[in-house]
mmCIF file of C-alpha atoms in Angstrom:
data_model
loop_
_atom_site.group_PDB
_atom_site.id
_atom_site.type_symbol
_atom_site.label_atom_id
_atom_site.label_comp_id
_atom_site.label_asym_id
_atom_site.label_seq_id
_atom_site.Cartn_x
_atom_site.Cartn_y
_atom_site.Cartn_z
ATOM 1 C CA PRO A 5 0.241 15.557 52.280
ATOM 2 C CA ALA A 6 3.881 16.397 51.497
ATOM 3 C CA ALA A 7 4.635 18.023 48.181
ATOM 4 C CA PRO A 8 6.276 16.005 45.652
ATOM 5 C CA ARG A 9 10.091 16.298 45.852
ATOM 6 C CA PRO A 10 11.633 18.002 42.612
ATOM 7 C CA ALA A 11 12.990 15.511 40.008
ATOM 8 C CA ALA A 12 16.708 16.583 40.829
ATOM 9 C CA ALA A 13 15.939 15.594 44.510
ATOM 10 C CA ARG A 14 14.871 12.094 43.658
ATOM 11 C CA LEU A 15 17.066 9.157 43.604
ATOM 12 C CA MET A 16 17.467 7.920 39.909
ATOM 13 C CA PRO A 17 15.752 4.414 39.976
ATOM 14 C CA LEU A 18 17.871 1.776 38.265
ATOM 15 C CA LEU A 19 16.901 -1.808 37.556
ATOM 16 C CA VAL A 20 19.835 -4.362 36.870
ATOM 17 C CA ASP A 21 19.194 -7.597 35.426
ATOM 18 C CA GLY A 22 21.430 -9.488 38.066
ATOM 19 C CA THR A 23 21.500 -12.816 36.250
ATOM 20 C CA ASN A 24 22.636 -11.081 33.067
ATOM 21 C CA LEU A 25 25.308 -9.221 34.787
ATOM 22 C CA LEU A 26 26.424 -12.370 36.753
ATOM 23 C CA HIS A 27 26.992 -14.211 33.326
ATOM 24 C CA SER A 28 28.960 -11.363 32.151
ATOM 25 C CA LEU A 29 31.577 -11.823 34.829
ATOM 26 C CA PRO A 30 34.552 -14.128 34.378
ATOM 27 C CA ARG A 31 33.834 -17.807 35.027
ATOM 28 C CA SER A 32 35.790 -17.761 38.362
ATOM 29 C CA ALA A 33 33.755 -14.831 39.737
ATOM 30 C CA ARG A 34 30.389 -15.771 38.954
ATOM 31 C CA SER A 35 28.341 -15.578 42.157
ATOM 32 C CA ARG A 36 25.366 -13.677 43.241
ATOM 33 C CA PRO A 37 27.609 -12.203 46.157
ATOM 34 C CA ALA A 38 30.076 -11.130 43.617
ATOM 35 C CA VAL A 39 27.396 -9.184 41.659
ATOM 36 C CA ARG A 40 26.075 -7.655 44.913
ATOM 37 C CA ALA A 41 29.670 -6.450 45.853
ATOM 38 C CA LEU A 42 30.354 -5.099 42.275
ATOM 39 C CA VAL A 43 26.959 -3.014 42.256
ATOM 40 C CA LEU A 44 27.466 -1.730 45.720
ATOM 41 C CA GLU A 45 30.953 -0.523 44.764
ATOM 42 C CA ALA A 46 29.929 0.857 41.520
ATOM 43 C CA THR A 47 27.212 2.907 42.919
ATOM 44 C CA ARG A 48 28.686 3.861 46.305
ATOM 45 C CA HIS A 49 29.188 7.628 45.717
ATOM 46 C CA GLU A 50 26.076 7.979 43.261
ATOM 47 C CA ARG A 51 22.676 9.234 44.066
ATOM 48 C CA MET A 52 20.488 6.573 42.618
ATOM 49 C CA SER A 53 18.368 3.651 43.960
ATOM 50 C CA VAL A 54 19.324 0.590 42.634
ATOM 51 C CA VAL A 55 17.350 -2.891 42.520
ATOM 52 C CA VAL A 56 19.203 -5.862 41.294
ATOM 53 C CA VAL A 57 16.902 -8.750 40.345
ATOM 54 C CA PHE A 58 18.170 -12.401 39.989
ATOM 55 C CA ASP A 59 16.334 -15.171 38.574
ATOM 56 C CA GLY A 60 14.985 -17.870 40.901
ATOM 57 C CA PRO A 61 14.853 -18.170 44.634
ATOM 58 C CA PRO A 62 17.581 -16.949 46.931
ATOM 59 C CA ALA A 63 20.178 -19.360 48.531
ATOM 60 C CA ALA A 64 18.917 -21.492 51.408
ATOM 61 C CA GLY A 65 18.455 -19.337 54.460
ATOM 62 C CA ALA A 66 18.885 -16.054 52.419
ATOM 63 C CA PRO A 67 15.957 -13.666 52.317
ATOM 64 C CA ALA A 68 14.045 -13.054 49.160
ATOM 65 C CA GLN A 69 14.694 -9.339 49.371
ATOM 66 C CA GLU A 70 17.845 -7.764 50.828
ATOM 67 C CA ALA A 71 18.047 -3.847 51.556
ATOM 68 C CA LEU A 72 21.486 -2.589 51.514
ATOM 69 C CA GLY A 73 21.017 1.208 51.800
ATOM 70 C CA ARG A 74 20.231 2.384 48.382
ATOM 71 C CA VAL A 75 20.842 -1.056 46.726
ATOM 72 C CA THR A 76 18.124 -3.591 47.092
ATOM 73 C CA ILE A 77 18.785 -7.242 45.910
ATOM 74 C CA VAL A 78 15.585 -9.077 44.861
ATOM 75 C CA HIS A 79 15.286 -12.813 43.946
ATOM 76 C CA SER A 80 12.175 -13.543 41.568
ATOM 77 C CA GLY A 81 11.222 -16.917 43.213
ATOM 78 C CA ALA A 82 8.957 -18.595 40.758
ATOM 79 C CA ALA A 83 8.720 -15.648 38.445
ATOM 80 C CA SER A 84 11.160 -14.606 35.889
ATOM 81 C CA ALA A 85 13.464 -11.876 36.611
ATOM 82 C CA ASP A 86 12.397 -10.148 33.322
ATOM 83 C CA ASP A 87 8.849 -10.164 34.499
ATOM 84 C CA VAL A 88 9.890 -8.744 38.064
ATOM 85 C CA ILE A 89 11.929 -6.073 36.444
ATOM 86 C CA ILE A 90 9.118 -4.825 34.200
ATOM 87 C CA SER A 91 6.408 -5.044 36.921
ATOM 88 C CA ARG A 92 8.714 -2.394 38.834
ATOM 89 C CA ILE A 93 8.512 0.101 36.037
ATOM 90 C CA PRO A 94 5.632 2.312 36.772
ATOM 91 C CA ALA A 95 3.142 3.116 34.035
ATOM 92 C CA GLY A 96 3.025 6.486 32.391
ATOM 93 C CA ARG A 97 5.281 9.219 32.143
ATOM 94 C CA ARG A 98 7.109 8.255 35.293
ATOM 95 C CA ALA A 99 8.572 5.240 33.554
ATOM 96 C CA ARG A 100 10.988 7.652 31.678
ATOM 97 C CA GLU A 101 12.738 8.184 35.069
ATOM 98 C CA TRP A 102 13.721 4.497 35.195
ATOM 99 C CA VAL A 103 16.804 2.738 33.868
ATOM 100 C CA VAL A 104 16.947 -0.871 33.013
ATOM 101 C CA VAL A 105 20.547 -2.350 32.758
ATOM 102 C CA THR A 106 20.919 -5.576 30.672
ATOM 103 C CA ASP A 107 22.297 -7.038 27.553
ATOM 104 C CA ASP A 108 19.043 -9.268 27.093
ATOM 105 C CA ARG A 109 17.418 -7.836 23.846
ATOM 106 C CA GLY A 110 13.954 -9.424 24.857
ATOM 107 C CA LEU A 111 14.056 -7.701 28.387
ATOM 108 C CA ALA A 112 15.503 -4.385 26.787
ATOM 109 C CA GLY A 113 12.480 -4.287 24.124
ATOM 110 C CA ARG A 114 9.936 -4.762 26.792
ATOM 111 C CA ALA A 115 11.366 -2.072 29.038
ATOM 112 C CA ARG A 116 11.573 0.516 26.222
ATOM 113 C CA GLU A 117 7.898 -0.394 25.269
ATOM 114 C CA ARG A 118 7.029 0.328 28.855
ATOM 115 C CA GLY A 119 8.766 3.722 28.654
ATOM 116 C CA ALA A 120 11.966 3.105 30.528
ATOM 117 C CA THR A 121 15.599 4.036 29.237
ATOM 118 C CA VAL A 122 17.920 0.967 28.680
ATOM 119 C CA ARG A 123 21.465 0.688 29.176
ATOM 120 C CA THR A 124 23.694 -2.142 27.978
ATOM 121 C CA LEU A 125 26.184 -3.413 30.672
ATOM 122 C CA ALA A 126 29.078 -2.057 28.867
ATOM 123 C CA GLU A 127 27.313 1.378 28.881
ATOM 124 C CA TRP A 128 26.597 1.113 32.387
ATOM 125 C CA SER A 129 29.914 0.021 33.753
ATOM 126 C CA THR A 130 31.817 2.438 31.447
ATOM 127 C CA ARG A 131 29.639 5.569 32.504
ATOM 128 C CA PRO A 132 31.045 8.663 34.175
ATOM 129 C CA ARG A 133 31.039 8.571 37.861
ATOM 130 C CA PRO A 134 31.055 11.041 40.358
ATOM 131 C CA THR A 135 34.437 11.475 42.256
ATOM 132 C CA PRO A 136 34.568 10.072 45.688
ATOM 133 C CA PRO A 137 34.445 12.795 48.483
ATOM 134 C CA ARG A 138 37.966 13.423 49.668
ATOM 135 C CA ALA A 139 38.820 12.476 53.223
ATOM 136 C CA ARG A 140 39.194 15.233 55.498
ATOM 137 C CA ALA A 141 42.767 15.571 56.749
ATOM 138 C CA GLU A 142 43.503 15.312 60.408
ATOM 139 C CA ALA A 143 44.802 18.416 61.969
ATOM 140 C CA LYS A 144 48.542 17.949 63.103
ATOM 141 C CA LEU A 145 49.284 18.530 66.535
ATOM 142 C CA SER A 146 52.434 20.851 67.575
ATOM 143 C CA SER A 147 55.221 19.175 69.539
ATOM 144 C CA SER A 148 53.897 21.461 72.629
ATOM 145 C CA GLU A 149 50.485 19.793 72.177
ATOM 146 C CA VAL A 150 51.992 16.414 72.093
ATOM 147 C CA ALA A 151 53.908 17.003 75.098
ATOM 148 C CA ALA A 152 50.853 18.360 76.932
ATOM 149 C CA TRP A 153 48.957 15.115 75.956
ATOM 150 C CA GLN A 154 51.871 12.959 77.072
ATOM 151 C CA GLU A 155 51.626 14.600 80.170
ATOM 152 C CA VAL A 156 47.995 14.240 80.653
ATOM 153 C CA PHE A 157 48.068 10.572 79.968
ATOM 154 C CA THR A 158 51.196 9.858 82.106
ATOM 155 C CA ARG A 159 49.734 11.734 85.033
ATOM 156 C CA GLY A 160 46.523 9.871 84.623
ATOM 157 C CA ARG A 161 48.126 6.591 84.874
ATOM 158 C CA LYS A 162 49.967 7.698 87.997
ATOM 159 C CA ASP A 163 46.965 8.933 89.688
ATOM 160 C CA ASP A 164 45.170 5.496 88.838
ATOM 161 C CA SER A 165 47.681 3.558 90.781
#
């Protein structure tokens, strides 16, 4: 069997109360796709696995669970999103590795009792984020290199006819 990865190499698991986050958005932006886009953008450059849990079933024709890289969108179906979130927090000492993001005091209390860390939506949205990797600059061609490539492409067209 493989040795367990050191804690630093594991992705920090984050459970987001999707319905709570949805209701914190401006009324004109309240949609599950908007929450999904917000979480994907907010965690794009971070090493964490994120599960966003919404209350109720998915939209017609949508899957109950959607994996988007390190972000997974889950719909609770007949269960409450709170119960789904709590059931995903492992028992024992590993629960301390998990972070639940919610402003729901009842869910926050249950998550703390289970051993998880709780962050409010404001704490999570204003947390320090890693700087995105810088794009590598393209190498510039000299004027003689440009002329040589132009000749190659021009000659190639003449040879093709």
